[in-house]
Amino acid sequence: MVFHRRRKLFGTLALSGLAIALAALSLVAVNLVCADLPWPWDLTEHSEYTLSAASVSAVRELPDPVAIRFYSSEEGPVPVPAVYREWNRTVRALLLRYAAVSPGKIQVEFLDPTRSPAAARSAAVDKVTAVRPELGLWCGLAVSRLDDTRPLPSLSPGSLARLEYDLTRMLLAVSGGRRPGVGILTPLHQMFGGASLADPALAGRQAPPWLVLQALGADYPLYSVPISPGLKKIPDEVSILLVVHPRQLPEIPLYAIDQFIMRGGKVVVFVDPFSVVEGALASAANPAVKTRVPTSSSLEPLLSHWGIGFQEDRILADLQYQTQASRDNGRSGFVPTLVSIPAEGMASDAPAVATLSRLQFILGGAFNLSRLHSGLKAKVLCHGSRHFFFQAEDGIRDYKVTG
């Protein structure tokens, strides 16, 4: 869940679970909307071709001009497939919109390596290659400022929202300007690396930070926000706060989170009815205990205050999206709590999931948005099938198929 000032809900995970939450962290960077027109006005009914506010704000605050070189070809030794011609046109239109909303800040150059030897040499320097060499088909770009150049070497037809995300991210990376600080508030200290009790292969060695933090740290300064009863205010250097697995937060830190949102900060919340990670760590710390200790998290009473329902003692199972896996006896079978969400169960216009063909998680939960307060807005990123049910933590009991 992503919250911001005025308490409008940017995005809500209809399915939770720590694995899904971390996969969706790209929401931290920008919330994106498709853009497609080559002119600076959007006359569509729902402004579907307008750049997102996050992208517009980012490019207008660029401290110095940035160059974008787009390498594309309309013709080749053999006819270019229509899908690639249309995709080239779409990318061109998107780049022109970037230039239109940032006069003088973004300079776009269109180059065809099949017609110009100089363009081909420039592409080689920028490390951009042909999408389909056998067709002489080019569609790639490079973003540069001074001596810092970052390529998107091969742009195959796909999600325009994802392309906007990648472009805005690259523009921020080369700009050298101030980047928003990302705070991490979590009891899972293993996220930051260090000794690992759960992985015997790392005995005597330091585990690296989780990949999601490594990826975020490449673009944003990261700050650890310790959980303590005396946490009265989120630090000023934090613009975006990740609250991961908030297990039984004291009242004062909960108030600090609420006030952070009211001051204009953004909060991304990940809750879990059964943390496999923390259960494994508890078992590794006390080998005498043969069963894993289930742990759950929520953000109560803030969730209820916002009208968001979440049962931290109930695990989601799905009979349609269940996954086949090996059981303890060596035989394979379908596991309803190991859920694989196909593309039709995800929002195709959300960059966090738009390019995924499947999203898999185990022992996750779900949000109930039926009582969402009128001052909030929700966007479902992924959802279960009609054939889902809930089970208690201690196993599947009598259940009723819902839907």
Tab-separated table of C-alpha atoms in Angstrom:
chain	number	residue	atom	x	y	z
A	1	MET	CA	0.000	0.000	0.000
A	2	VAL	CA	1.267	3.458	-0.853
A	3	PHE	CA	-0.074	6.467	1.015
A	4	HIS	CA	0.577	10.161	0.596
A	5	ARG	CA	-0.749	13.510	1.757
A	6	ARG	CA	-4.547	13.984	1.656
A	7	ARG	CA	-4.675	10.281	2.235
A	8	LYS	CA	-5.360	9.182	-1.300
A	9	LEU	CA	-4.367	5.584	-1.835
A	10	PHE	CA	-1.962	5.399	-4.813
A	11	GLY	CA	-1.795	1.621	-4.989
A	12	THR	CA	-3.108	-1.234	-2.894
A	13	LEU	CA	-1.950	-4.799	-3.023
A	14	ALA	CA	-5.084	-6.889	-2.958
A	15	LEU	CA	-2.831	-9.855	-2.189
A	16	SER	CA	-0.142	-9.505	0.447
A	17	GLY	CA	2.799	-11.546	1.612
A	18	LEU	CA	6.343	-10.338	1.958
A	19	ALA	CA	7.512	-11.829	-1.336
A	20	ILE	CA	4.867	-9.907	-3.305
A	21	ALA	CA	5.543	-6.758	-1.341
A	22	LEU	CA	9.219	-6.690	-2.169
A	23	ALA	CA	8.521	-7.438	-5.812
A	24	ALA	CA	6.356	-4.334	-5.940
A	25	LEU	CA	8.923	-1.907	-4.534
A	26	SER	CA	9.376	-0.240	-7.887
A	27	LEU	CA	6.332	1.810	-6.855
A	28	VAL	CA	8.716	3.757	-4.663
A	29	ALA	CA	10.291	5.515	-7.620
A	30	VAL	CA	7.365	6.818	-9.635
A	31	ASN	CA	3.679	6.077	-10.228
A	32	LEU	CA	3.330	6.027	-13.979
A	33	VAL	CA	0.705	6.627	-16.623
A	34	CYS	CA	1.091	5.899	-20.320
A	35	ALA	CA	2.047	8.695	-22.687
A	36	ASP	CA	1.756	8.452	-26.454
A	37	LEU	CA	1.138	11.724	-28.255
A	38	PRO	CA	3.854	13.651	-30.118
A	39	TRP	CA	2.416	17.028	-29.149
A	40	PRO	CA	2.252	18.739	-25.734
A	41	TRP	CA	-1.535	18.616	-25.419
A	42	ASP	CA	-3.601	15.620	-24.422
A	43	LEU	CA	-7.109	15.747	-25.839
A	44	THR	CA	-8.138	12.201	-24.905
A	45	GLU	CA	-11.187	11.834	-22.682
A	46	HIS	CA	-9.321	10.341	-19.716
A	47	SER	CA	-5.882	11.965	-20.306
A	48	GLU	CA	-4.513	8.511	-21.027
A	49	TYR	CA	-1.508	9.888	-22.926
A	50	THR	CA	-0.360	12.382	-20.287
A	51	LEU	CA	2.964	11.849	-18.543
A	52	SER	CA	2.627	11.079	-14.852
A	53	ALA	CA	2.970	13.943	-12.400
A	54	ALA	CA	6.064	12.244	-10.974
A	55	SER	CA	7.775	12.222	-14.388
A	56	VAL	CA	6.828	15.827	-15.143
A	57	SER	CA	8.129	16.990	-11.770
A	58	ALA	CA	11.362	15.039	-12.207
A	59	VAL	CA	12.259	16.409	-15.643
A	60	ARG	CA	11.345	19.992	-14.800
A	61	GLU	CA	13.753	19.891	-11.848
A	62	LEU	CA	16.720	18.637	-13.865
A	63	PRO	CA	19.660	20.895	-12.940
A	64	ASP	CA	21.330	20.660	-16.380
A	65	PRO	CA	20.268	19.723	-19.918
A	66	VAL	CA	20.146	16.003	-20.656
A	67	ALA	CA	20.473	14.431	-24.110
A	68	ILE	CA	18.448	11.457	-25.323
A	69	ARG	CA	19.588	9.726	-28.498
A	70	PHE	CA	16.990	7.411	-30.007
A	71	TYR	CA	18.265	4.872	-32.530
A	72	SER	CA	15.534	3.488	-34.762
A	73	SER	CA	15.049	2.268	-38.306
A	74	GLU	CA	11.969	2.410	-40.497
A	75	GLU	CA	13.324	0.229	-43.276
A	76	GLY	CA	15.804	-2.621	-43.486
A	77	PRO	CA	17.005	-5.364	-45.856
A	78	VAL	CA	13.593	-7.004	-45.392
A	79	PRO	CA	10.221	-5.429	-44.558
A	80	VAL	CA	9.975	-4.322	-40.915
A	81	PRO	CA	7.095	-6.007	-39.031
A	82	ALA	CA	4.174	-3.674	-38.382
A	83	VAL	CA	4.390	-4.175	-34.616
A	84	TYR	CA	7.940	-2.761	-34.597
A	85	ARG	CA	7.025	0.183	-36.812
A	86	GLU	CA	4.191	1.062	-34.428
A	87	TRP	CA	6.432	0.632	-31.394
A	88	ASN	CA	9.071	2.942	-32.887
A	89	ARG	CA	6.388	5.539	-33.501
A	90	THR	CA	5.154	5.186	-29.918
A	91	VAL	CA	8.629	5.597	-28.428
A	92	ARG	CA	9.233	8.671	-30.583
A	93	ALA	CA	5.977	10.188	-29.341
A	94	LEU	CA	6.897	9.488	-25.712
A	95	LEU	CA	10.294	11.180	-26.117
A	96	LEU	CA	8.687	14.226	-27.698
A	97	ARG	CA	6.349	14.522	-24.727
A	98	TYR	CA	9.316	14.508	-22.369
A	99	ALA	CA	10.876	17.329	-24.382
A	100	ALA	CA	7.586	19.235	-24.493
A	101	VAL	CA	7.080	19.323	-20.712
A	102	SER	CA	10.701	20.341	-20.046
A	103	PRO	CA	11.644	23.158	-22.455
A	104	GLY	CA	15.408	23.342	-22.798
A	105	LYS	CA	16.055	20.555	-20.283
A	106	ILE	CA	15.784	17.506	-22.552
A	107	GLN	CA	17.283	17.417	-26.043
A	108	VAL	CA	16.085	14.512	-28.177
A	109	GLU	CA	18.004	13.336	-31.235
A	110	PHE	CA	16.622	10.755	-33.679
A	111	LEU	CA	19.227	8.633	-35.453
A	112	ASP	CA	18.992	5.801	-38.007
A	113	PRO	CA	22.112	3.539	-37.948
A	114	THR	CA	21.008	1.807	-41.172
A	115	ARG	CA	21.239	5.032	-43.170
A	116	SER	CA	24.071	6.891	-41.472
A	117	PRO	CA	27.547	5.495	-40.693
A	118	ALA	CA	27.950	8.277	-38.128
A	119	ALA	CA	24.756	7.147	-36.391
A	120	ALA	CA	26.025	3.556	-36.371
A	121	ARG	CA	29.297	4.685	-34.748
A	122	SER	CA	27.369	6.722	-32.193
A	123	ALA	CA	25.233	3.691	-31.341
A	124	ALA	CA	28.352	1.594	-30.793
A	125	VAL	CA	29.767	4.213	-28.417
A	126	ASP	CA	26.426	4.326	-26.530
A	127	LYS	CA	26.342	0.489	-26.418
A	128	VAL	CA	23.020	0.342	-28.252
A	129	THR	CA	22.531	-2.667	-30.517
A	130	ALA	CA	20.002	-3.716	-33.149
A	131	VAL	CA	16.832	-5.361	-31.861
A	132	ARG	CA	16.695	-7.734	-34.836
A	133	PRO	CA	20.066	-7.689	-36.642
A	134	GLU	CA	18.802	-10.020	-39.381
A	135	LEU	CA	16.131	-7.439	-40.239
A	136	GLY	CA	18.361	-4.398	-39.796
A	137	LEU	CA	15.874	-3.325	-37.108
A	138	TRP	CA	16.907	-0.776	-34.483
A	139	CYS	CA	14.994	0.481	-31.464
A	140	GLY	CA	17.134	1.603	-28.535
A	141	LEU	CA	18.230	4.763	-26.809
A	142	ALA	CA	20.831	6.317	-24.559
A	143	VAL	CA	20.490	9.072	-21.954
A	144	SER	CA	23.531	11.207	-21.236
A	145	ARG	CA	24.667	14.230	-19.270
A	146	LEU	CA	28.283	15.325	-19.506
A	147	ASP	CA	30.332	12.105	-19.423
A	148	ASP	CA	27.619	9.941	-17.823
A	149	THR	CA	25.778	7.840	-20.430
A	150	ARG	CA	23.197	5.144	-19.654
A	151	PRO	CA	21.693	2.991	-22.419
A	152	LEU	CA	18.438	1.155	-22.914
A	153	PRO	CA	20.039	-0.882	-25.692
A	154	SER	CA	17.078	-2.867	-26.989
A	155	LEU	CA	13.472	-1.720	-26.670
A	156	SER	CA	11.200	-4.565	-27.705
A	157	PRO	CA	7.475	-3.820	-27.996
A	158	GLY	CA	5.953	-3.886	-24.533
A	159	SER	CA	4.581	-1.758	-21.746
A	160	LEU	CA	4.670	1.975	-22.371
A	161	ALA	CA	4.189	2.613	-18.648
A	162	ARG	CA	7.274	0.557	-17.891
A	163	LEU	CA	9.254	2.463	-20.521
A	164	GLU	CA	8.263	5.753	-18.909
A	165	TYR	CA	9.386	4.395	-15.542
A	166	ASP	CA	12.764	3.356	-16.960
A	167	LEU	CA	13.253	6.696	-18.728
A	168	THR	CA	12.411	8.791	-15.671
A	169	ARG	CA	14.689	6.624	-13.547
A	170	MET	CA	17.563	7.105	-15.999
A	171	LEU	CA	17.001	10.856	-16.194
A	172	LEU	CA	17.168	11.115	-12.412
A	173	ALA	CA	20.263	8.915	-12.320
A	174	VAL	CA	22.289	11.082	-14.732
A	175	SER	CA	20.984	14.430	-13.449
A	176	GLY	CA	23.161	14.516	-10.361
A	177	GLY	CA	20.411	16.362	-8.503
A	178	ARG	CA	18.999	15.678	-5.077
A	179	ARG	CA	17.289	12.309	-4.784
A	180	PRO	CA	14.558	11.530	-2.271
A	181	GLY	CA	15.714	9.585	0.757
A	182	VAL	CA	14.136	6.177	1.361
A	183	GLY	CA	13.683	5.063	4.960
A	184	ILE	CA	13.239	1.427	5.973
A	185	LEU	CA	11.349	0.642	9.157
A	186	THR	CA	11.314	-3.095	9.854
A	187	PRO	CA	12.066	-5.674	12.563
A	188	LEU	CA	13.712	-7.842	9.873
A	189	HIS	CA	17.288	-6.690	10.387
A	190	GLN	CA	18.418	-9.370	7.929
A	191	MET	CA	17.232	-7.093	5.128
A	192	PHE	CA	20.346	-4.997	5.698
A	193	GLY	CA	22.734	-7.966	5.591
A	194	GLY	CA	24.986	-9.350	8.286
A	195	ALA	CA	25.109	-12.712	10.016
A	196	SER	CA	22.589	-15.239	8.732
A	197	LEU	CA	21.248	-17.929	11.067
A	198	ALA	CA	18.815	-19.251	8.485
A	199	ASP	CA	21.357	-20.154	5.783
A	200	PRO	CA	24.021	-22.682	6.827
A	201	ALA	CA	25.912	-21.979	3.597
A	202	LEU	CA	26.725	-18.520	4.981
A	203	ALA	CA	28.115	-19.809	8.282
A	204	GLY	CA	31.012	-17.621	9.311
A	205	ARG	CA	30.321	-15.083	6.562
A	206	GLN	CA	28.313	-11.898	6.282
A	207	ALA	CA	25.170	-12.062	4.191
A	208	PRO	CA	24.704	-9.178	1.718
A	209	PRO	CA	21.668	-6.870	1.940
A	210	TRP	CA	18.522	-8.138	0.283
A	211	LEU	CA	18.473	-7.606	-3.463
A	212	VAL	CA	15.624	-5.127	-3.223
A	213	LEU	CA	17.730	-2.855	-0.996
A	214	GLN	CA	20.722	-3.230	-3.285
A	215	ALA	CA	18.551	-2.163	-6.232
A	216	LEU	CA	17.015	0.792	-4.383
A	217	GLY	CA	20.405	1.839	-3.020
A	218	ALA	CA	21.726	2.201	-6.562
A	219	ASP	CA	19.311	5.090	-7.166
A	220	TYR	CA	18.349	6.493	-3.756
A	221	PRO	CA	20.023	7.167	-0.396
A	222	LEU	CA	18.743	4.611	2.137
A	223	TYR	CA	18.142	5.231	5.850
A	224	SER	CA	17.392	2.671	8.520
A	225	VAL	CA	14.616	3.908	10.826
A	226	PRO	CA	14.943	1.924	14.080
A	227	ILE	CA	11.742	0.733	15.722
A	228	SER	CA	11.571	2.033	19.275
A	229	PRO	CA	8.794	3.185	21.633
A	230	GLY	CA	10.359	6.661	21.535
A	231	LEU	CA	10.172	7.128	17.747
A	232	LYS	CA	8.157	10.347	17.737
A	233	LYS	CA	9.070	11.598	14.261
A	234	ILE	CA	10.276	10.116	10.997
A	235	PRO	CA	13.653	11.762	10.155
A	236	ASP	CA	13.494	14.805	7.873
A	237	GLU	CA	15.880	13.278	5.314
A	238	VAL	CA	13.303	10.548	4.572
A	239	SER	CA	10.839	11.318	1.759
A	240	ILE	CA	9.553	7.781	1.265
A	241	LEU	CA	9.147	5.330	4.143
A	242	LEU	CA	9.029	1.570	3.652
A	243	VAL	CA	7.271	-0.156	6.536
A	244	VAL	CA	8.064	-3.854	6.135
A	245	HIS	CA	6.414	-6.479	8.374
A	246	PRO	CA	5.343	-4.022	11.122
A	247	ARG	CA	4.847	-6.477	13.971
A	248	GLN	CA	3.099	-4.976	17.019
A	249	LEU	CA	4.305	-1.414	16.589
A	250	PRO	CA	3.987	0.748	19.710
A	251	GLU	CA	1.500	3.597	19.720
A	252	ILE	CA	4.044	6.407	19.421
A	253	PRO	CA	5.738	5.097	16.223
A	254	LEU	CA	2.284	4.523	14.705
A	255	TYR	CA	1.465	8.154	15.412
A	256	ALA	CA	4.794	9.195	13.854
A	257	ILE	CA	3.915	7.304	10.650
A	258	ASP	CA	0.486	8.937	10.498
A	259	GLN	CA	1.991	12.398	10.994
A	260	PHE	CA	4.644	11.692	8.354
A	261	ILE	CA	1.863	11.053	5.830
A	262	MET	CA	0.027	14.207	6.882
A	263	ARG	CA	3.215	16.248	6.307
A	264	GLY	CA	3.359	15.036	2.697
A	265	GLY	CA	5.558	11.982	3.061
A	266	LYS	CA	4.846	8.734	1.227
A	267	VAL	CA	4.580	5.421	3.035
A	268	VAL	CA	4.735	1.968	1.442
A	269	VAL	CA	3.365	-0.675	3.822
A	270	PHE	CA	3.926	-4.444	3.554
A	271	VAL	CA	2.056	-6.685	5.978
A	272	ASP	CA	2.086	-10.458	6.238
A	273	PRO	CA	-0.146	-13.043	7.963
A	274	PHE	CA	2.698	-15.578	8.067
A	275	SER	CA	6.315	-14.482	7.685
A	276	VAL	CA	8.221	-17.473	6.348
A	277	VAL	CA	11.476	-15.519	6.756
A	278	GLU	CA	10.963	-14.714	10.426
A	279	GLY	CA	9.661	-18.221	11.149
A	280	ALA	CA	12.798	-19.744	9.630
A	281	LEU	CA	15.036	-17.400	11.613
A	282	ALA	CA	13.267	-18.305	14.841
A	283	SER	CA	13.754	-22.019	14.142
A	284	ALA	CA	17.426	-21.518	13.267
A	285	ALA	CA	18.022	-19.549	16.449
A	286	ASN	CA	16.496	-22.355	18.549
A	287	PRO	CA	17.136	-25.724	16.834
A	288	ALA	CA	15.457	-27.565	19.702
A	289	VAL	CA	12.133	-26.222	18.420
A	290	LYS	CA	11.197	-28.483	15.516
A	291	THR	CA	8.259	-26.457	14.251
A	292	ARG	CA	8.549	-23.038	12.683
A	293	VAL	CA	7.160	-20.176	14.659
A	294	PRO	CA	4.497	-18.361	12.605
A	295	THR	CA	4.656	-14.599	12.840
A	296	SER	CA	2.209	-12.091	11.462
A	297	SER	CA	2.134	-8.334	11.067
A	298	SER	CA	-0.381	-5.569	10.581
A	299	LEU	CA	-0.560	-1.815	10.931
A	300	GLU	CA	-3.430	-1.596	13.342
A	301	PRO	CA	-5.135	0.583	14.336
A	302	LEU	CA	-4.138	2.710	11.332
A	303	LEU	CA	-5.542	0.257	8.767
A	304	SER	CA	-8.934	0.203	10.454
A	305	HIS	CA	-8.821	3.979	10.770
A	306	TRP	CA	-8.394	4.173	6.988
A	307	GLY	CA	-11.151	1.612	6.366
A	308	ILE	CA	-8.807	-1.140	5.166
A	309	GLY	CA	-9.555	-4.650	6.348
A	310	PHE	CA	-6.763	-7.160	6.933
A	311	GLN	CA	-6.947	-10.369	8.977
A	312	GLU	CA	-3.433	-11.114	10.136
A	313	ASP	CA	-4.416	-14.590	11.378
A	314	ARG	CA	-5.878	-15.758	8.072
A	315	ILE	CA	-3.931	-17.072	5.081
A	316	LEU	CA	-5.252	-16.824	1.541
A	317	ALA	CA	-5.706	-20.015	-0.494
A	318	ASP	CA	-6.900	-20.252	-4.085
A	319	LEU	CA	-8.221	-23.372	-5.813
A	320	GLN	CA	-7.862	-21.914	-9.313
A	321	TYR	CA	-4.457	-20.277	-8.930
A	322	GLN	CA	-2.949	-23.000	-6.719
A	323	THR	CA	0.514	-24.251	-7.654
A	324	GLN	CA	1.884	-27.756	-8.045
A	325	ALA	CA	4.829	-28.451	-5.743
A	326	SER	CA	6.686	-31.326	-4.093
A	327	ARG	CA	5.426	-32.346	-0.673
A	328	ASP	CA	7.335	-33.727	2.309
A	329	ASN	CA	6.703	-37.304	1.190
A	330	GLY	CA	8.396	-36.657	-2.136
A	331	ARG	CA	5.179	-36.661	-4.104
A	332	SER	CA	3.964	-33.646	-5.992
A	333	GLY	CA	0.558	-32.100	-5.559
A	334	PHE	CA	-1.330	-28.837	-5.759
A	335	VAL	CA	-0.875	-26.470	-2.814
A	336	PRO	CA	-3.728	-23.922	-2.451
A	337	THR	CA	-1.594	-21.604	-0.284
A	338	LEU	CA	1.167	-21.483	-2.914
A	339	VAL	CA	-0.607	-19.097	-5.252
A	340	SER	CA	0.502	-18.246	-8.795
A	341	ILE	CA	-1.290	-15.175	-10.133
A	342	PRO	CA	-1.359	-15.123	-13.976
A	343	ALA	CA	-1.254	-11.976	-16.086
A	344	GLU	CA	-5.055	-11.686	-16.141
A	345	GLY	CA	-5.005	-11.369	-12.365
A	346	MET	CA	-2.734	-8.296	-12.438
A	347	ALA	CA	-3.194	-4.666	-13.419
A	348	SER	CA	-1.764	-4.261	-16.925
A	349	ASP	CA	-1.386	-0.476	-16.460
A	350	ALA	CA	0.703	-0.665	-13.271
A	351	PRO	CA	4.493	-0.623	-13.890
A	352	ALA	CA	5.173	-2.777	-10.815
A	353	VAL	CA	3.408	-5.753	-12.392
A	354	ALA	CA	2.683	-4.816	-16.023
A	355	THR	CA	5.588	-6.790	-17.462
A	356	LEU	CA	5.093	-9.897	-15.308
A	357	SER	CA	3.592	-13.073	-16.719
A	358	ARG	CA	3.155	-14.648	-13.300
A	359	LEU	CA	3.384	-13.554	-9.670
A	360	GLN	CA	3.915	-16.322	-7.128
A	361	PHE	CA	3.781	-16.190	-3.354
A	362	ILE	CA	3.206	-18.492	-0.421
A	363	LEU	CA	1.183	-18.010	2.758
A	364	GLY	CA	-0.030	-14.531	1.857
A	365	GLY	CA	-3.080	-12.570	2.941
A	366	ALA	CA	-5.596	-10.206	1.385
A	367	PHE	CA	-7.046	-6.753	1.917
A	368	ASN	CA	-10.736	-5.982	2.172
A	369	LEU	CA	-11.457	-2.605	0.569
A	370	SER	CA	-15.247	-2.690	0.852
A	371	ARG	CA	-15.205	-0.163	3.706
A	372	LEU	CA	-12.474	2.083	2.370
A	373	HIS	CA	-13.021	5.641	3.604
A	374	SER	CA	-14.385	8.103	1.087
A	375	GLY	CA	-11.235	10.245	1.269
A	376	LEU	CA	-9.086	7.396	-0.047
A	377	LYS	CA	-8.642	5.887	-3.482
A	378	ALA	CA	-7.502	2.325	-4.157
A	379	LYS	CA	-5.910	0.591	-7.127
A	380	VAL	CA	-5.699	-3.192	-7.077
A	381	LEU	CA	-2.378	-4.453	-8.431
A	382	CYS	CA	-3.258	-8.143	-8.280
A	383	HIS	CA	-6.170	-10.264	-7.126
A	384	GLY	CA	-7.122	-13.892	-6.607
A	385	SER	CA	-9.618	-15.894	-8.605
A	386	ARG	CA	-13.266	-16.345	-7.704
A	387	HIS	CA	-12.365	-19.637	-6.032
A	388	PHE	CA	-10.481	-18.434	-2.993
A	389	PHE	CA	-10.892	-19.046	0.715
A	390	PHE	CA	-9.133	-18.277	3.968
A	391	GLN	CA	-7.514	-20.715	6.345
A	392	ALA	CA	-6.217	-20.414	9.877
A	393	GLU	CA	-2.469	-20.409	10.426
A	394	ASP	CA	-2.457	-23.958	11.834
A	395	GLY	CA	-3.716	-25.586	8.641
A	396	ILE	CA	-6.613	-25.930	6.247
A	397	ARG	CA	-9.836	-26.565	8.054
A	398	ASP	CA	-13.435	-26.580	6.950
A	399	TYR	CA	-13.823	-23.910	4.347
A	400	LYS	CA	-16.340	-22.463	1.975
A	401	VAL	CA	-15.432	-21.540	-1.572
A	402	THR	CA	-16.106	-17.852	-2.119
A	403	GLY	CA	-17.163	-16.401	-5.466
